[in-house]
mmCIF file of C-alpha atoms in Angstrom:
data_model
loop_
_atom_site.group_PDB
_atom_site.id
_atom_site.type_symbol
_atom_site.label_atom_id
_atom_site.label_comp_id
_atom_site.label_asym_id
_atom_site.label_seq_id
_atom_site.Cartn_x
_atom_site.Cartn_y
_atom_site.Cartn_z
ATOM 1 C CA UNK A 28 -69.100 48.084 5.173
ATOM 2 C CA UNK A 29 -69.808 44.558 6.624
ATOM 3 C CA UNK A 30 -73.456 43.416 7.103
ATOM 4 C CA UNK A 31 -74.499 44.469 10.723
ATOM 5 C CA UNK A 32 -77.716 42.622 12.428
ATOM 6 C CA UNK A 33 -80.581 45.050 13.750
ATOM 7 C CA UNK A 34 -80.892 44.880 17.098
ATOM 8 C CA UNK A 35 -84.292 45.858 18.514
ATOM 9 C CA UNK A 36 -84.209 49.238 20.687
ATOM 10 C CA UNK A 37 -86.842 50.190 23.416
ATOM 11 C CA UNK A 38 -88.902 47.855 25.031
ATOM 12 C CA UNK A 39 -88.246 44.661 22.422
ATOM 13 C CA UNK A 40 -84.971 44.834 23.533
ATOM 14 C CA UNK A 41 -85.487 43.579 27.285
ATOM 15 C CA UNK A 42 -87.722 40.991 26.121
ATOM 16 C CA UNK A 43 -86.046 37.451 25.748
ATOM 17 C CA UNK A 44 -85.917 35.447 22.314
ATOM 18 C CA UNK A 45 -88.755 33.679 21.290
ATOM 19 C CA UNK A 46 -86.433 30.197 22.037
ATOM 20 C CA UNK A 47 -86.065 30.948 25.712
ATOM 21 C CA UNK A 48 -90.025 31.817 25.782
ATOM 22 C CA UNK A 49 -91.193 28.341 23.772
ATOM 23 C CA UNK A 50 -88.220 25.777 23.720
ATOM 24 C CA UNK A 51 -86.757 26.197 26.911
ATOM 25 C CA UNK A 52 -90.118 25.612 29.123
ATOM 26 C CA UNK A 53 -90.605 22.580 26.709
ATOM 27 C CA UNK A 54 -87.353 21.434 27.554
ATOM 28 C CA UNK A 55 -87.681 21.408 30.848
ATOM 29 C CA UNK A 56 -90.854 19.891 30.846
ATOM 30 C CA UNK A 57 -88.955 16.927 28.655
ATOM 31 C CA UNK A 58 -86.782 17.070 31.366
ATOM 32 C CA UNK A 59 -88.909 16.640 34.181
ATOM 33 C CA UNK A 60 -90.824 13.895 32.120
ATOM 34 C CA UNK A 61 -87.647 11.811 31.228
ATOM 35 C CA UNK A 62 -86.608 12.017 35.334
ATOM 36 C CA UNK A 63 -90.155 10.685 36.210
ATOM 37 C CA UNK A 64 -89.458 7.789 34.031
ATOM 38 C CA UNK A 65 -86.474 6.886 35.111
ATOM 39 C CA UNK A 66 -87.577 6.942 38.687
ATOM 40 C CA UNK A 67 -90.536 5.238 38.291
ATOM 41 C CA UNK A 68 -88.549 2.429 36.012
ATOM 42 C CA UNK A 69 -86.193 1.399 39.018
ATOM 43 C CA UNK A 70 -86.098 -2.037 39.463
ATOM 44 C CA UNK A 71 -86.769 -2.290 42.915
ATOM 45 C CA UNK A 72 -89.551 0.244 42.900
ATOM 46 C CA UNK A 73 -92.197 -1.192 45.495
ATOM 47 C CA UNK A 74 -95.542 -0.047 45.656
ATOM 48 C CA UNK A 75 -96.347 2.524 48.332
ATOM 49 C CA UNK A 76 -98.633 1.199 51.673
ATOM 50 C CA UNK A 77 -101.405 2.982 49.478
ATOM 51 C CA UNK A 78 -100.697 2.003 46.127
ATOM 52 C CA UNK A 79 -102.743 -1.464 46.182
ATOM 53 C CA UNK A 80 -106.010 0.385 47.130
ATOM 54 C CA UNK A 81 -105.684 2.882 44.479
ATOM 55 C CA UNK A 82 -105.361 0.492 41.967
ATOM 56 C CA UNK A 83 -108.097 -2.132 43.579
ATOM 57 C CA UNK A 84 -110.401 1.018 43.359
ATOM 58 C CA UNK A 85 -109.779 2.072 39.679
ATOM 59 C CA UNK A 86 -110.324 -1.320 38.654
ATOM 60 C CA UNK A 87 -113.573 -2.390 40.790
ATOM 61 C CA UNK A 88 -115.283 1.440 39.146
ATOM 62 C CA UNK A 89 -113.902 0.170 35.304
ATOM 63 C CA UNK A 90 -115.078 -3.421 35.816
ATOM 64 C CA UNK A 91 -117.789 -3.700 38.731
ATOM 65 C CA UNK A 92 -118.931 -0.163 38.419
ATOM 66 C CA UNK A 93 -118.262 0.213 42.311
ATOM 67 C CA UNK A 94 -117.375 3.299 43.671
ATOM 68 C CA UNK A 95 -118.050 2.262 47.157
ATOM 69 C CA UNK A 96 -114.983 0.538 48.272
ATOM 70 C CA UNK A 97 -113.195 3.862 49.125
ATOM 71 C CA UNK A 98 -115.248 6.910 49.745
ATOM 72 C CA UNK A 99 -112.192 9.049 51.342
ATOM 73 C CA UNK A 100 -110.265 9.663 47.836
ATOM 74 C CA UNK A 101 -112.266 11.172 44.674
ATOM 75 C CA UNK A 102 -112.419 8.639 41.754
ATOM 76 C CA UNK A 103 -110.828 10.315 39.190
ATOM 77 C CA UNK A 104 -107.288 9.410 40.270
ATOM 78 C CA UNK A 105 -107.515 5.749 40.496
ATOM 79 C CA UNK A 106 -109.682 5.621 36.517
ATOM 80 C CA UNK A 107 -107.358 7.547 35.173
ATOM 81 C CA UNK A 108 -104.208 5.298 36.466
ATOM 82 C CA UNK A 109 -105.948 1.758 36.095
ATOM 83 C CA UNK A 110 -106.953 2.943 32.162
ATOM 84 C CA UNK A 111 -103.753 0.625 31.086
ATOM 85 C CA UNK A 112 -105.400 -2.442 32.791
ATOM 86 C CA UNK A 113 -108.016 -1.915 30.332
ATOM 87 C CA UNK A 114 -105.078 -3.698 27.727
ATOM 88 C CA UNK A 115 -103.425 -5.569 30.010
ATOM 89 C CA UNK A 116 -106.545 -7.341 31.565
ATOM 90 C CA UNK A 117 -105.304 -7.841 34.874
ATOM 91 C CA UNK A 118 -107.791 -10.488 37.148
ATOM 92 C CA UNK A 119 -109.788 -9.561 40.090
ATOM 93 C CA UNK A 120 -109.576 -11.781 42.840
ATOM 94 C CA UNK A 121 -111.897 -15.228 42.947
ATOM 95 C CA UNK A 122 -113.474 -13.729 46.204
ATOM 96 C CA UNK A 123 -112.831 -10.530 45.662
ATOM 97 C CA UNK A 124 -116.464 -9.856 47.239
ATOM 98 C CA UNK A 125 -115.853 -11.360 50.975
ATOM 99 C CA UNK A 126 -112.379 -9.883 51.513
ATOM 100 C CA UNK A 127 -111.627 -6.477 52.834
ATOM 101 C CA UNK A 128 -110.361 -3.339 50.261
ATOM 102 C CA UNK A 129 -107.082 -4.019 51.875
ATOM 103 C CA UNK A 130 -106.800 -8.057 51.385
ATOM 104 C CA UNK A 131 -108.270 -7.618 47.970
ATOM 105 C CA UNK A 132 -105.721 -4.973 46.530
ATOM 106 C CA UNK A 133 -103.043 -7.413 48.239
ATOM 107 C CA UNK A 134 -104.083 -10.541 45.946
ATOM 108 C CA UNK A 135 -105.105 -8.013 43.376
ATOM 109 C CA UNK A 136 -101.871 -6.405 43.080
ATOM 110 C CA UNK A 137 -99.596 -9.339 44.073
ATOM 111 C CA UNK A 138 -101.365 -12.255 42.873
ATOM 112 C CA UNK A 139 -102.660 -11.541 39.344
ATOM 113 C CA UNK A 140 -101.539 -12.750 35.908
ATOM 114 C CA UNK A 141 -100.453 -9.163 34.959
ATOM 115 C CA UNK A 142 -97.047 -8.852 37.007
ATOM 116 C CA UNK A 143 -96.778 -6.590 39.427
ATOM 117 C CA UNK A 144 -94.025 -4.388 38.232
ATOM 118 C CA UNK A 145 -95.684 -4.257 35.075
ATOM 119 C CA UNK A 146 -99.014 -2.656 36.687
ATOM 120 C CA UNK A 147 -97.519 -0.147 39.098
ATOM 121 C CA UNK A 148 -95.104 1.281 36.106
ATOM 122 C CA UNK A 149 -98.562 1.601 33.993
ATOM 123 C CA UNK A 150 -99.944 3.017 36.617
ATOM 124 C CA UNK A 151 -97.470 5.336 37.946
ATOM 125 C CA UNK A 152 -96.869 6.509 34.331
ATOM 126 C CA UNK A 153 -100.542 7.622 33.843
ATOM 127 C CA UNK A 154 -99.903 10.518 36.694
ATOM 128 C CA UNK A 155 -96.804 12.250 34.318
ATOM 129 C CA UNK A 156 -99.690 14.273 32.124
ATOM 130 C CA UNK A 157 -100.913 15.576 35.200
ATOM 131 C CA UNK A 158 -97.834 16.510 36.416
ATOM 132 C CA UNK A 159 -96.787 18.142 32.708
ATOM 133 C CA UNK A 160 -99.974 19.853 33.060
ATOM 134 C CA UNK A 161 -99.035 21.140 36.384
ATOM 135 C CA UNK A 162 -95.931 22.485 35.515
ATOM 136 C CA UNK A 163 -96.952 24.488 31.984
ATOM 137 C CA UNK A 164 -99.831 25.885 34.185
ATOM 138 C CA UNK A 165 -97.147 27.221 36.889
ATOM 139 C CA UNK A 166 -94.883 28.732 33.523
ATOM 140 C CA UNK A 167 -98.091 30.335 32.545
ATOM 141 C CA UNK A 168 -99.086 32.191 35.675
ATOM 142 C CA UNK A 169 -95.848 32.904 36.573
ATOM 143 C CA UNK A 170 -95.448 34.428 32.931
ATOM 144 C CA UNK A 171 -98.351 36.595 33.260
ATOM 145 C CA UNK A 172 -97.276 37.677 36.760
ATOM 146 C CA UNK A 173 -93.369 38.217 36.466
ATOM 147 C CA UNK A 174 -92.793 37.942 32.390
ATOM 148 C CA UNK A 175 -90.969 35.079 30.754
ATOM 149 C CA UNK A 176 -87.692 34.780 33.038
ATOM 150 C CA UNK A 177 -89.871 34.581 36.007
ATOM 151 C CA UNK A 178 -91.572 31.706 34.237
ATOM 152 C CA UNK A 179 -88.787 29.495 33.252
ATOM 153 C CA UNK A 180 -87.548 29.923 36.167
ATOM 154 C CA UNK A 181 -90.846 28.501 38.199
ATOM 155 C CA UNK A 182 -90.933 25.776 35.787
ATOM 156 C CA UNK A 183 -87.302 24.852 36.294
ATOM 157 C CA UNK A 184 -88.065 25.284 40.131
ATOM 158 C CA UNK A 185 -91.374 22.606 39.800
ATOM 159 C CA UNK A 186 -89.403 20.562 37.044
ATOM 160 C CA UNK A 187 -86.676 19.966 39.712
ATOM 161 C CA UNK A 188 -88.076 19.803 42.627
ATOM 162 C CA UNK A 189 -87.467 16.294 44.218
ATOM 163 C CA UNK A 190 -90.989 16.165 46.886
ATOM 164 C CA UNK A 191 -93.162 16.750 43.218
ATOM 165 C CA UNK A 192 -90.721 14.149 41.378
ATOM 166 C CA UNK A 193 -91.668 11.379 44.353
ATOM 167 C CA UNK A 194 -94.905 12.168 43.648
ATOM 168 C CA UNK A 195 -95.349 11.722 40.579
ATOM 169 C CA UNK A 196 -94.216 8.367 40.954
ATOM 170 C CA UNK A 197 -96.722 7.458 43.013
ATOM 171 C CA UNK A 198 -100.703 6.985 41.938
ATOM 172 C CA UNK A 199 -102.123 8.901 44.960
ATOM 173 C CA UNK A 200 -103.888 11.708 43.841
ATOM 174 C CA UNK A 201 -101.536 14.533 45.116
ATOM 175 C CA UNK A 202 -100.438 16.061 41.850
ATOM 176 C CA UNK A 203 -103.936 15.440 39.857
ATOM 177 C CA UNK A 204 -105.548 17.484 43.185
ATOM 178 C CA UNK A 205 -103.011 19.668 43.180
ATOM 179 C CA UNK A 206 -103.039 20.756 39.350
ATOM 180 C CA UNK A 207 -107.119 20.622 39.732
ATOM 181 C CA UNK A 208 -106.331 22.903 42.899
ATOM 182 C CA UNK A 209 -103.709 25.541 41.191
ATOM 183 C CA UNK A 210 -106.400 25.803 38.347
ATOM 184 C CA UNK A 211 -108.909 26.844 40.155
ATOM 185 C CA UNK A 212 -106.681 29.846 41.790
ATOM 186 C CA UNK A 213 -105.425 31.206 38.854
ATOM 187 C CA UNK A 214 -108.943 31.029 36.950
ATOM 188 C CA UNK A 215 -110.587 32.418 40.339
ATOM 189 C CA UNK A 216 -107.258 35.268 39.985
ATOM 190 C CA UNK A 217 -108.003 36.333 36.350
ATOM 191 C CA UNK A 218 -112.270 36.293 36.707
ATOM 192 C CA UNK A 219 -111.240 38.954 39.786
ATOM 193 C CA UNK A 220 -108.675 41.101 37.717
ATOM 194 C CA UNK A 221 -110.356 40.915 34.839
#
């Protein structure tokens, strides 16, 4: 006599709500967001040994339209991190044409107007989309591969995973290579099966 709910039967009924398939991989990736943040927002965060470079590089390609001063990393990286400096107008060094790439992301990065903290948490911040990008590409394939379960739980594996939350904290270019790299797999994967 009471109301009863339909449940699905066949198929449907193995398949998991539509919450667990959308909000739970945008959780975690809210997650994994709000832990980058807070590590990168520790107040005795120090730039990495490479850190400096990175940043002298981005800002010599915005502002000098150099890209000679480091030919072993691919430019992208240290534009896409330096784009806050565009609003916070840090200085290049007086000299910054007689010193080494080393000596002149030292005074860039230490000895500029624009505090350092204040760069490197710019900076380090401009990495996270990468990283989000990373991780709803891994939910993806591992959707297609393994259905839904087998994709939240690669997300919530990446999302975790302390070596990728380091690095996203860092402006090297090991997680915007690295999502660059996993998207060129999976689109080389589905042009073979398909």
């Amino acid at each position: 006599e009471g109301h009863s709910v339909k449940r699905p039967s066949g198929p449907e009924a193995d398949q998991p709500s539509v919450w667990f398939r959308r909000i739970v991989p945008v959780g975690l990736l809210l997650l994994h967001a709000v832990l980058v943040i807070w590590s990168v927002s520790g107040e005795r965060k120090l730039p990495t040994v490479d850190e400096p470079m990175h940043l002298m590089k981005g800002e010599l390609i915005w502002t000098e339209g150099r890209y000679d001063y480091d030919k072993l990393n691919p430019p992208l990286t240290p534009m896409v991190v330096t784009l806050p400096f565009r609003v916070l107008h840090p200085a290049l060094p007086d000299n910054w044409r007689n010193l080494s790439l080393s000596m002149m992301a030292h005074q860039f990065l230490y000895k500029n107007r624009v505090p350092m903290e204040t760069m490197i948490w710019w900076a380090r911040l401009m990495v996270l989309p990468f990283s989000l990008g990373l991780g709803w590409a891994v939910y993806r394939w591992a959707t297609v591969l393994a259905g839904p379960v087998a994709g939240v739980a690669a997300l919530a594996a990446y999302a975790l995973e302390p070596n990728v939350l380091a690095r996203v904290g860092s402006t090297s270019s090991d997680i915007p290579v690295s999502l660059f790299l996993f998207l060129s797999v999976w689109t080389l994967w589905r042009w073979f099966i398909h």
